[in-house]
Coordinates of C-alpha atoms and ligand atoms in Angstrom, one line a residue:
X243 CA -8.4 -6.5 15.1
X244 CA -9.9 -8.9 12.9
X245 CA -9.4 -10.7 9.0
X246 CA -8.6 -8.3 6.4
X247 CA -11.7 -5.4 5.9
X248 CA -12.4 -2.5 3.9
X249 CA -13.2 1.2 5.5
X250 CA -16.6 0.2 5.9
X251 CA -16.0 -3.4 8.5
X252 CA -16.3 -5.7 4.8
X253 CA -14.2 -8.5 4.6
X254 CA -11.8 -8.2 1.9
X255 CA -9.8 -10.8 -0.2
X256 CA -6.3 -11.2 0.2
X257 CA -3.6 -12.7 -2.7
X258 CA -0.5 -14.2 -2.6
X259 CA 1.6 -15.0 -5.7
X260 CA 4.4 -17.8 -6.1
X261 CA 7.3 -16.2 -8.2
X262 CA 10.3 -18.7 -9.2
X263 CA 11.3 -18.7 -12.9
X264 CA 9.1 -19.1 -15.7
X265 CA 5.8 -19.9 -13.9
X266 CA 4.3 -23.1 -11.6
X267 CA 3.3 -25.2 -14.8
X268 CA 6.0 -27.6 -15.4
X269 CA 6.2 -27.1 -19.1
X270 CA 5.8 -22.6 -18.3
X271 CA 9.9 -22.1 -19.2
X272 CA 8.9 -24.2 -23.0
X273 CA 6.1 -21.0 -23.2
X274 CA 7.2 -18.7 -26.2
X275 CA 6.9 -15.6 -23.9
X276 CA 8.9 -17.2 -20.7
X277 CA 12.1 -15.8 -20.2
X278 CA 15.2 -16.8 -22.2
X279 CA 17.6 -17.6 -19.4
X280 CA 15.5 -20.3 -18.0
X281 CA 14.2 -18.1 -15.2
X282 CA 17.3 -17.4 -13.3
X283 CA 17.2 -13.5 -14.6
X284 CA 16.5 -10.7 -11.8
X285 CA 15.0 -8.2 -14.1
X286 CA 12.7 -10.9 -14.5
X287 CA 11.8 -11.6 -11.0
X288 CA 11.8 -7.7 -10.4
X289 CA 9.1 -7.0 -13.4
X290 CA 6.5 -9.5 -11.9
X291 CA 7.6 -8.3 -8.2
X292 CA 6.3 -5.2 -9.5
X293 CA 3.6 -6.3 -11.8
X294 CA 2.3 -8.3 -8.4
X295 CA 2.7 -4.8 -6.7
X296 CA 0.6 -2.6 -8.7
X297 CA -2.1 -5.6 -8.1
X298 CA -1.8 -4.4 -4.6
X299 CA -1.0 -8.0 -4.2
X300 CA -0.1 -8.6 0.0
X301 CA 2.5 -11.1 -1.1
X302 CA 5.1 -12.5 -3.7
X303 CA 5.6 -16.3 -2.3
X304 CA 9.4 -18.0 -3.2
X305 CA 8.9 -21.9 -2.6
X306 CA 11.7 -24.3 -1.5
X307 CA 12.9 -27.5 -2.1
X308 CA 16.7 -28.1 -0.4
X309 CA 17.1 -30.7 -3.5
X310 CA 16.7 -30.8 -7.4
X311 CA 13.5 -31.9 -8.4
X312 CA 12.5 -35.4 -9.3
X313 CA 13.4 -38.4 -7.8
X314 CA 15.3 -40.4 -10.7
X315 CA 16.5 -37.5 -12.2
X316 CA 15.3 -39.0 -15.5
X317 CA 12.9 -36.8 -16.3
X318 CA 14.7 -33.6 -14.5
X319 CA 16.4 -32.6 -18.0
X320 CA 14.0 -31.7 -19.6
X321 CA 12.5 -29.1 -16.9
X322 CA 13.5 -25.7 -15.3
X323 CA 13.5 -27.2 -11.8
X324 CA 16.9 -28.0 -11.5
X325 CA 18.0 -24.2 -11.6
X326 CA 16.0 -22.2 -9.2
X327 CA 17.0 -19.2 -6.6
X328 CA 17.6 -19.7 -2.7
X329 CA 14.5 -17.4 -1.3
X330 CA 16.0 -15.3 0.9
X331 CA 18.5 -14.0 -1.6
X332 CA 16.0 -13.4 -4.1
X333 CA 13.7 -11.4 -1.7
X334 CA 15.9 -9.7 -0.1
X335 CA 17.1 -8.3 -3.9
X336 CA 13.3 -7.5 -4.2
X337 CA 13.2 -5.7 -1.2
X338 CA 14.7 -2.7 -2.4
X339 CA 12.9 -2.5 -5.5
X340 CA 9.4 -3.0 -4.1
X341 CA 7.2 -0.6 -1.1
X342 CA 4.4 -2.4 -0.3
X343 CA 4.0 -5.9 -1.1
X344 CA 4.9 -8.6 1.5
X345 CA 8.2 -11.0 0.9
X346 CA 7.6 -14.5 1.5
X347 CA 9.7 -17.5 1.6
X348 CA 9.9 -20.8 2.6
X349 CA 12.5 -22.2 5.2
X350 CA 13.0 -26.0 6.2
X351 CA 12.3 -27.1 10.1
X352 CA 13.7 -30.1 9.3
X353 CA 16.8 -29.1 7.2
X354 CA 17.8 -25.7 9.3
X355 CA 18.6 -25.0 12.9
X356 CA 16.8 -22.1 14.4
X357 CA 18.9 -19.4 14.5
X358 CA 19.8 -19.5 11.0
X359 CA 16.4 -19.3 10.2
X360 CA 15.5 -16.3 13.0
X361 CA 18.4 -14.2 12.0
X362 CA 16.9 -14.4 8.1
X363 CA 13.8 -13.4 8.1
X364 CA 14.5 -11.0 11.0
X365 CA 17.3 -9.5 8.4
X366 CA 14.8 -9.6 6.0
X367 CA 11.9 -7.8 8.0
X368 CA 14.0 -5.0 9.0
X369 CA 15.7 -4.7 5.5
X370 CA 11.6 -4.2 3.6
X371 CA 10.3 -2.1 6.9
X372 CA 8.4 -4.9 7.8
X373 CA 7.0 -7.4 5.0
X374 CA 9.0 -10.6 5.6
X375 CA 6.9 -13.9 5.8
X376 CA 8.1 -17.7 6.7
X377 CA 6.9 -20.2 4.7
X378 CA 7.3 -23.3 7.6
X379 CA 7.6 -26.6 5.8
X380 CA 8.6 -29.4 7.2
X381 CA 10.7 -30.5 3.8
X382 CA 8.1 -32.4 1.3
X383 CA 10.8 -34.2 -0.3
X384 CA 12.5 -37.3 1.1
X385 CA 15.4 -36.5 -1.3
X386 CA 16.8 -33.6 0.6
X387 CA 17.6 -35.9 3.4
X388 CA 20.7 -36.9 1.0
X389 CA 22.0 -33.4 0.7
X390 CA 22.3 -33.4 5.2
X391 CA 24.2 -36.5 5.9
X392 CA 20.8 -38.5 6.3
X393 CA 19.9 -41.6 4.6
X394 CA 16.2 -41.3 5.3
X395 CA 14.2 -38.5 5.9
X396 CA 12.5 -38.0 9.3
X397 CA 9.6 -39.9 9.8
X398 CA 6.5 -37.7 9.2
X399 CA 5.0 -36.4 13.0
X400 CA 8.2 -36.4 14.4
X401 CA 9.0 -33.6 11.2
X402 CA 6.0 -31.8 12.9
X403 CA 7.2 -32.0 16.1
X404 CA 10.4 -30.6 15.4
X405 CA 8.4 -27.7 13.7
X406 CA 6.6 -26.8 16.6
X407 CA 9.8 -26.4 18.7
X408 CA 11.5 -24.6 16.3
X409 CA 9.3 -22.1 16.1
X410 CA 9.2 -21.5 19.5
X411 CA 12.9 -21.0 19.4
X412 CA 12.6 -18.7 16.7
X413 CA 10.0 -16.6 18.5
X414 CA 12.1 -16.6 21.7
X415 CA 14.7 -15.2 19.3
X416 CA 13.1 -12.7 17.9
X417 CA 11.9 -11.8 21.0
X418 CA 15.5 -11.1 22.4
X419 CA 15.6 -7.6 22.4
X420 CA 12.6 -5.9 23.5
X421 CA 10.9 -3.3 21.2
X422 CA 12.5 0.0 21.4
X423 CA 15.7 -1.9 23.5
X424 CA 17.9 -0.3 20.9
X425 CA 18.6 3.4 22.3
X426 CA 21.1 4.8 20.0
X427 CA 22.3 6.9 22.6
X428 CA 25.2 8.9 21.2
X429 CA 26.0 11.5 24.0
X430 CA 25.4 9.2 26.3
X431 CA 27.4 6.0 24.7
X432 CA 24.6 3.5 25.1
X433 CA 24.0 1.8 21.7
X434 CA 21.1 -0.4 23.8
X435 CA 19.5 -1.0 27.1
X436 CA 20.6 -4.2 28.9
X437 CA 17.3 -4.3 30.3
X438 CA 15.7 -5.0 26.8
X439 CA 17.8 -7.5 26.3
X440 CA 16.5 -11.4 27.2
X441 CA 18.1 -14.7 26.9
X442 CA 16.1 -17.3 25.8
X443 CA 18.8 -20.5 27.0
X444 CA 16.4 -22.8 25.3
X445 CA 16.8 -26.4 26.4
X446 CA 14.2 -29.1 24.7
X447 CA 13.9 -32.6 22.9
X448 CA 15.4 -31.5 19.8
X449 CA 17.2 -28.1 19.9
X450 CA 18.8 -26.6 22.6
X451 CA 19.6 -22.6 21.9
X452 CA 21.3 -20.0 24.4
X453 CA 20.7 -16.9 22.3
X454 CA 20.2 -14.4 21.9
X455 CA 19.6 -13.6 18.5
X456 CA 22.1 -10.8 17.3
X457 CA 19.8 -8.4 15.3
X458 CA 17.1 -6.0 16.6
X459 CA 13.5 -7.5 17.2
X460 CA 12.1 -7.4 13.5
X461 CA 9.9 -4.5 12.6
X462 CA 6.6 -6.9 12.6
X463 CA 7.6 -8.1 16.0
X464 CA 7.3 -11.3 14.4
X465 CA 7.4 -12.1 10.9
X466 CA 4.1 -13.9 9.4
X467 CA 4.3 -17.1 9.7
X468 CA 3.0 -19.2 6.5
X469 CA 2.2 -22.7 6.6
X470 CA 0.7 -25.6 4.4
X471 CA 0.3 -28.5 6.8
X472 CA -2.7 -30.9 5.9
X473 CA -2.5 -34.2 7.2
X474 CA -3.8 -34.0 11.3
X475 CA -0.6 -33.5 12.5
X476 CA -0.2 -30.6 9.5
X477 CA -3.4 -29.0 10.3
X478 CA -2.7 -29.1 14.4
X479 CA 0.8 -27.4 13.7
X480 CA -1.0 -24.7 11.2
X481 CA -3.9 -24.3 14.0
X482 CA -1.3 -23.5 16.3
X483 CA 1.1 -21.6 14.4
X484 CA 0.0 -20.5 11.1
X485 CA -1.1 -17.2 10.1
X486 CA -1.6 -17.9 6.8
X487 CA -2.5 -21.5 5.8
X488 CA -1.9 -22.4 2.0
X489 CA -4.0 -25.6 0.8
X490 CA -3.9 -27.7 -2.5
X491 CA -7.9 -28.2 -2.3
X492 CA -9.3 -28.2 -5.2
X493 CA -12.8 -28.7 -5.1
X494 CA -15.0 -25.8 -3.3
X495 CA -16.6 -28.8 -0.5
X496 CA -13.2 -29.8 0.1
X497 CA -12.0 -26.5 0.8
X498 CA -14.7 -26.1 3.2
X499 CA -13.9 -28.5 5.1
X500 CA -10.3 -28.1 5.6
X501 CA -11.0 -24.0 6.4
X502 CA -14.0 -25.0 9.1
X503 CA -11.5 -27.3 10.3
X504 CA -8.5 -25.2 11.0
X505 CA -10.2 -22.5 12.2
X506 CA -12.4 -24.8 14.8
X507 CA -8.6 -26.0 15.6
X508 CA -7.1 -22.8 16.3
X509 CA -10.7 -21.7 18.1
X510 CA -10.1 -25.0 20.4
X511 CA -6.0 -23.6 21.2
X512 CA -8.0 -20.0 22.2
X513 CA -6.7 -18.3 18.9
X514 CA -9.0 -15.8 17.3
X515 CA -9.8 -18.0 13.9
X516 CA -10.1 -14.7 11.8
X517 CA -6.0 -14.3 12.8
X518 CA -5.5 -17.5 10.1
X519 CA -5.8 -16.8 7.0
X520 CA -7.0 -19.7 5.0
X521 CA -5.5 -19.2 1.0
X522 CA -6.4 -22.1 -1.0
X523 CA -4.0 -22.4 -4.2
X524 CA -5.2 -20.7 -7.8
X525 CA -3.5 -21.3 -11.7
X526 CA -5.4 -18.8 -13.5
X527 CA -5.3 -18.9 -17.4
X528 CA -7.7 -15.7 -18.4
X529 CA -8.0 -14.3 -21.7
X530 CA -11.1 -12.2 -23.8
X531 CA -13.4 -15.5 -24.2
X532 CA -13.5 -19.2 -22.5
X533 CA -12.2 -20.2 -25.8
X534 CA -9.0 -18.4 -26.2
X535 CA -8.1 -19.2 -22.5
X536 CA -8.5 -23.0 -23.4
X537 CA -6.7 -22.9 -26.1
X538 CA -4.1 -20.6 -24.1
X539 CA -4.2 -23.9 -21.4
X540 CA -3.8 -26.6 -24.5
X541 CA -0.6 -25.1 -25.8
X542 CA 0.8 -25.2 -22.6
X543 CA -0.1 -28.9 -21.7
X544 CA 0.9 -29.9 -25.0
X545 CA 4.2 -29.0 -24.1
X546 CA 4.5 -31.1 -21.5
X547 CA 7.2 -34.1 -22.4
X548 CA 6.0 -38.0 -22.5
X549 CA 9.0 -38.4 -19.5
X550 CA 7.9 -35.7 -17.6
X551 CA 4.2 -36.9 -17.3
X552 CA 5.1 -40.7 -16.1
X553 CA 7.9 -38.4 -14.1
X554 CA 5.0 -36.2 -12.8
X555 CA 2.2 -38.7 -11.4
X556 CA 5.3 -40.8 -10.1
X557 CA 6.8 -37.9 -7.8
X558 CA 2.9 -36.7 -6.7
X559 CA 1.5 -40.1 -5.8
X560 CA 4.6 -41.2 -4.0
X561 CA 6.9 -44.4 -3.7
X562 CA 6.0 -46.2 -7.4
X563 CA 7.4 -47.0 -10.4
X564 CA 5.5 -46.6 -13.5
X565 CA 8.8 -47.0 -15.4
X566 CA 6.7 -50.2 -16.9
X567 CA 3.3 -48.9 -17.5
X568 CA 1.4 -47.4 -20.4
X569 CA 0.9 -43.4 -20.3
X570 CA -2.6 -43.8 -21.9
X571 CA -3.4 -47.0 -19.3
X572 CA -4.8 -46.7 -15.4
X573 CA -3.3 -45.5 -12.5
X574 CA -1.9 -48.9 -10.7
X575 CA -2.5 -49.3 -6.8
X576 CA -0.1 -48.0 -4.6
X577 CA 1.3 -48.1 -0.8
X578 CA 0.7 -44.9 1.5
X579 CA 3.9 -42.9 1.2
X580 CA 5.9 -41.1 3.8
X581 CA 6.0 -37.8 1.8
X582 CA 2.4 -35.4 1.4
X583 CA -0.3 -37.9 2.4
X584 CA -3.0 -35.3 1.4
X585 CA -1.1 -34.7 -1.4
X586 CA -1.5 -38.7 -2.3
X587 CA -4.7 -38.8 -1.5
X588 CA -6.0 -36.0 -3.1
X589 CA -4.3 -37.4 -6.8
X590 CA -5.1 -41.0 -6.3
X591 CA -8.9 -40.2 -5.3
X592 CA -8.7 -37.8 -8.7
X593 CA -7.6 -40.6 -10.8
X594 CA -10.1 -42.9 -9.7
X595 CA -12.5 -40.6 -9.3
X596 CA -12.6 -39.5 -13.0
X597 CA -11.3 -42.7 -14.5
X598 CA -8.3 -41.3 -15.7
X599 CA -5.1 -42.2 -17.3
X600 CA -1.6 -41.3 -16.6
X601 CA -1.2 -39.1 -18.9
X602 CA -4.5 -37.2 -18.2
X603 CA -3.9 -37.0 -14.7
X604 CA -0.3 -35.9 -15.4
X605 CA -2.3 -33.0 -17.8
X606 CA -5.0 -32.5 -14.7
X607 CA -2.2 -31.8 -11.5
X608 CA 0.3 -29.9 -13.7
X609 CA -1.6 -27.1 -13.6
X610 CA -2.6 -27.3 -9.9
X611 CA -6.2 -26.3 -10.5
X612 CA -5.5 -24.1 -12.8
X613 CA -8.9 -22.3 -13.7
X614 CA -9.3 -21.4 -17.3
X615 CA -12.2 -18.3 -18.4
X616 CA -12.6 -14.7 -18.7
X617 CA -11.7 -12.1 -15.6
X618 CA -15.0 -12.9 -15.0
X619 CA -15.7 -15.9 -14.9
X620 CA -12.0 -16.2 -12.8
X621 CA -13.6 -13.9 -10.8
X622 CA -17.1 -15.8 -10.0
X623 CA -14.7 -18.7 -9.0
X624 CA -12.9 -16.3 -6.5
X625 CA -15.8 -14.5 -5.2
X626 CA -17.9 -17.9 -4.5
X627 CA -14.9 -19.8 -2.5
X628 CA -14.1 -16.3 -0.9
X629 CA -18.2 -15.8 0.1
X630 CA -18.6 -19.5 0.9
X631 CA -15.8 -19.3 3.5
X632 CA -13.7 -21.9 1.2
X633 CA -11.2 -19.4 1.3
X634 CA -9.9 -15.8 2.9
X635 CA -7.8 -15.4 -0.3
X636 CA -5.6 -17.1 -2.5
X637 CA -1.7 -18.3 -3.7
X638 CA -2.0 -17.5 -7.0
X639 CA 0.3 -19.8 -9.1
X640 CA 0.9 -18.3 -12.3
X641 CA 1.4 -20.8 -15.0
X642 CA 3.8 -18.7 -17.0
X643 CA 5.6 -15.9 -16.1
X644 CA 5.5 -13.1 -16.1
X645 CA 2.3 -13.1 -19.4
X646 CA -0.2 -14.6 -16.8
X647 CA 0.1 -12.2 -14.2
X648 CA 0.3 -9.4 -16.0
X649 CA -3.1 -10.5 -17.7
X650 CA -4.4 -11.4 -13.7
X651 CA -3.3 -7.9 -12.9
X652 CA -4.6 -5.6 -15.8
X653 CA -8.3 -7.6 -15.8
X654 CA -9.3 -9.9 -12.8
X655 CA -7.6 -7.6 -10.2
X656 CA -10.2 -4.6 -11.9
X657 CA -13.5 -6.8 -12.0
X658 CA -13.1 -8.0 -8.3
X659 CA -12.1 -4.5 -7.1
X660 CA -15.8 -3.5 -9.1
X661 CA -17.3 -6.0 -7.0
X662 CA -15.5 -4.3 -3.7
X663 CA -13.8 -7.5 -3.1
X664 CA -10.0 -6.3 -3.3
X665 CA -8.5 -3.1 -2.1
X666 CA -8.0 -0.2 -4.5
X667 CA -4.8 0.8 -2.9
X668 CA -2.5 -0.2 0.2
X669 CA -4.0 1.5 3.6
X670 CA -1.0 -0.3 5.3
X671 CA 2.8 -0.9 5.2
X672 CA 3.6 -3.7 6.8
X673 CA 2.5 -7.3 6.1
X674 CA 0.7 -8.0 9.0
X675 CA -1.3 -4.5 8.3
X676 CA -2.2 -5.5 4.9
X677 CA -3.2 -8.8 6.2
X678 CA -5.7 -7.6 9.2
X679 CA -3.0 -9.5 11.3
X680 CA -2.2 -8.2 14.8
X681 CA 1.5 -7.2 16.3
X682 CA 3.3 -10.1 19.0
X683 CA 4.0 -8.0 21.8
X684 CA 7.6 -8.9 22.9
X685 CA 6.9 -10.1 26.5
X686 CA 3.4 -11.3 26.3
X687 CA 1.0 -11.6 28.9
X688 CA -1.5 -14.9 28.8
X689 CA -4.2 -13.5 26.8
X690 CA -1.6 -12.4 23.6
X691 CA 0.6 -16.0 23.9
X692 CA -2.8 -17.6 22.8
X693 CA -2.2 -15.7 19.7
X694 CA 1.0 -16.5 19.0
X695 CA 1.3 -20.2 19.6
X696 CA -1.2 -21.9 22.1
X697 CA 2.3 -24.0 23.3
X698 CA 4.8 -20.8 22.9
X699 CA 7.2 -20.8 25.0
X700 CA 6.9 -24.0 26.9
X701 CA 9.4 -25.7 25.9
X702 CA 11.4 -22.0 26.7
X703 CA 10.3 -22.7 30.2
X704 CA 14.4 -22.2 31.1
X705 CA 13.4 -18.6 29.2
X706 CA 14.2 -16.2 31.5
X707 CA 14.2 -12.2 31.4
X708 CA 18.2 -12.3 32.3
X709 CA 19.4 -8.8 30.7
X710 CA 23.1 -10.1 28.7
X711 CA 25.7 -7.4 28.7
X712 CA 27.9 -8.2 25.4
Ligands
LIG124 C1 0.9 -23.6 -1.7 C2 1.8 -24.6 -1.1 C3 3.2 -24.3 -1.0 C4 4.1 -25.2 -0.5 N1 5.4 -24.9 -0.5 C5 6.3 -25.8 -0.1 C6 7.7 -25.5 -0.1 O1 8.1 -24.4 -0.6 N2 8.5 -26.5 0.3 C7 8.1 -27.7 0.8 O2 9.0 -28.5 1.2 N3 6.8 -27.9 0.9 C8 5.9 -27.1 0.5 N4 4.5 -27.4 0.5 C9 4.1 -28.7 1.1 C10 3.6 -28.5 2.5 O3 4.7 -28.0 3.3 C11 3.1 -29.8 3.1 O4 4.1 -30.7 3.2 C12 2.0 -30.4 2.3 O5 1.0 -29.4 2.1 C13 1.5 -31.7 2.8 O6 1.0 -31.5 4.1 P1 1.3 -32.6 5.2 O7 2.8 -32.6 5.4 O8 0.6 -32.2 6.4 O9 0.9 -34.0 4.6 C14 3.6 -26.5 0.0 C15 2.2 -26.8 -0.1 C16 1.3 -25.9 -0.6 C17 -0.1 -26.3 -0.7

């Protein structure tokens, strides 16, 4: 099994697309076609869900944040991102109203204990036939330490090293029943075989878990797990977990670099490299001619508030206060913060870089690259980071919702399936089968563990194949 191919053995794109409200660009809910609740409106959601879907899109993303945007608040009014779904709940709702496309969302290791998050996305596996995806983070925002009895938020690595133990945990726990352990047995009265039926008793530095999980193992054996770790100790945990690894790289070198890199990491843990899926992140604004997609762009930066730009830059770079400096002056220096390093270095070296202001750089990173042109010229940008192994495909971000994907959909989607980049149709039905991803076996022998987790089930060393009657 390898990456994602066509009939013929040729690699094929992939896409992901984040849905939440009006669209990723912080002024999208001020758009004259955004919707008029704000973006808390499931017929919404469901249209783009579907929209996405006729794209044979693989996934519809939901991103997480177990706080309200902003840090101050101050600027928080006068945004959408204080009134956004719980992703589970929201894709599980699109689960009955979609077939194909995979269900995403993102779930905190640092905010969550295992099981919650085990029994979810299992749930939500069996309840789409096989679709759900985890998003690990490892919470990007100091603030949500405030909403779980924690003054300060975990120091970075030790974040990750909770990570990597919880998922462990949650594989153990989704490895509980074996495939096929549920018999149904009607005549006989045997709903499912004790046999099939393990323990994991997990017992390590942060969590300690009996099990076992109370649902069925999920359809995918294990859900896909998603991951955005870039820092070393991000890229190590997506080299040894990820399946799909999302990056804020911008620039086609950069994204190079990072997808040599995790895929040499995940080589050096014995993982097949073509079983991670590198999708940089992509804002498209397309329209007839490079002119009318700029001006598309303008309007939409235009709208974005003098507060929410200082706001903006403040919350991206990371612990400063530009409460006292000019929008239209320099970027002053700043200390490394304990949120998104990458994230930090990435905007600072931007600002620099290019000699911008404040308020240019606020215009620059609202859009989070968003790349502005005709379905062509979008497309050239795709097919040369997809060709130059920047990329395997992409998390599309739509800056509006649900106008720019429905313009994605009707003429970039066409042009890159011209250029036999993209699949015409779905050949599969589960996530993993769209994504050229293979199964977890439930009790794997050595060679499969080094694809699920060079470390899995170390730490479960107390695992043991003890059959539970309940
Ligand atoms: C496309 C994308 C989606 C992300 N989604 C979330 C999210 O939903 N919640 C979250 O807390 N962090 C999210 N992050 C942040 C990452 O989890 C991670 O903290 C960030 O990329 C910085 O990596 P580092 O922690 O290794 O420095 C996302 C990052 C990217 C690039």
């Amino acid at each position: 099994m390898t990456t994602t191919r066509n009939g013929r053995g040729r690699r094929m794109l992939t896409f992901g697309a984040v849905l939440q409200g009006a669209g990723g660009h912080i002024a999208g809910w001020r758009h004259p076609l955004s919707p008029p609740d704000g973006g808390l409106d499931l017929a919404h959601h469901i249209r783009v869900a579907q929209t996405l879907e006729r794209g044979t899109f693989d996934v519809v993303f939901v991103a997480d944040l177990l706080a309200v945007s902003g840090a101050h608040l101050d600027s928080l009014p006068r945004t959408a991102r204080s009134n956004t779904f719980e992703p589970l709940t929201l894709l599980a709702a699109l689960s009955t109203v979609t077939e194909r496309i995979g269900l995403v969302g993102t779930a905190s290791t640092t905010y969550n204990e295992p099981f919650h998050v085990a029994r979810k996305f299992a749930s939500l596996d069996h309840l789409s036939a096989g679709r759900a995806g985890w998003n690990v983070v490892t919470s990007v925002s100091p603030r949500e330490a405030a909403n779980f009895g924690r003054d300060t938020h975990l120091e970075h690595d030790l974040r990750y090293r909770r990570a990597a133990e919880f998922v462990d945990v949650v594989r153990a726990l989704w490895d509980s029943f074996d495939d096929g352990a549920v018999l149904r047995d009607t005549a006989a009265g045997r709903y499912y075989d004790p046999a099939g039926l393990h323990t994991p008793h997990h017992r390590g530095e942060h969590f300690t878990v009996r099990g076992p999980l109370s649902i069925s193992r999920p359809p995918q054996g294990h859900p896909v797990i998603f991951q955005a770790g870039s820092s070393e100790a991000g890229r190590d945990f997506a080299a040894r977990d990820g399946e799909v690894v999302f990056t804020a790289q911008r620039e086609l070198a950069g994204a190079q670099r990072f997808y040599a890199d995790v895929k040499a990491r995940a080589a050096a843990r014995g993982r097949n490299p073509d079983h991670l899926l590198v999708w940089p992140v992509l804002a498209p604004i397309v329209a007839d001619t490079e002119a009318a997609a700029r001006a598309r762009r303008d309007e939409l930066l235009d709208l974005i508030h003098d507060d929410v730009a200082r706001r903006l830059v403040q919350d991206t770079v990371g612990d400063l206060d530009l409460s006292g400096y000019p929008l239209d002056g320099p970027l002053p220096e700043i200390g490394e913060t304990n949120g998104s390093r990458s994230r930090q270095e990435q905007m600072v070296g931007l600002a620099r870089g290019e000699n911008l202001t404040i308020r240019e750089l606020a215009r620059r990173s609202s859009g989070g690259g968003m790349i502005i042109g005709t379905p062509e010229t979008i497309a050239d940008h795709v097919e040369e980071w997809f060709t130059g192994r920047g990329a395997d495909g992409f998390n599309v971000g739509f800056p509006y919702l649900p106008g720019a994907a429905e313009d994605f959909v009707d003429h970039v989607v066409p042009e890159l399936r011209r250029r036999g980049l993209f699949r015409e149709s779905y050949t599969e039905t589960t996530l993993r089968g769209h994504l050229g991803l293979p199964r977890p076996s439930a009790r794997p022998g050595p060679e499969d563990r080094a694809d699920v987790g060079a470390e899995s089930g170390a730490e479960s060393g107390a695992e043991t194949s003890e059959a539970v009657s309940r």
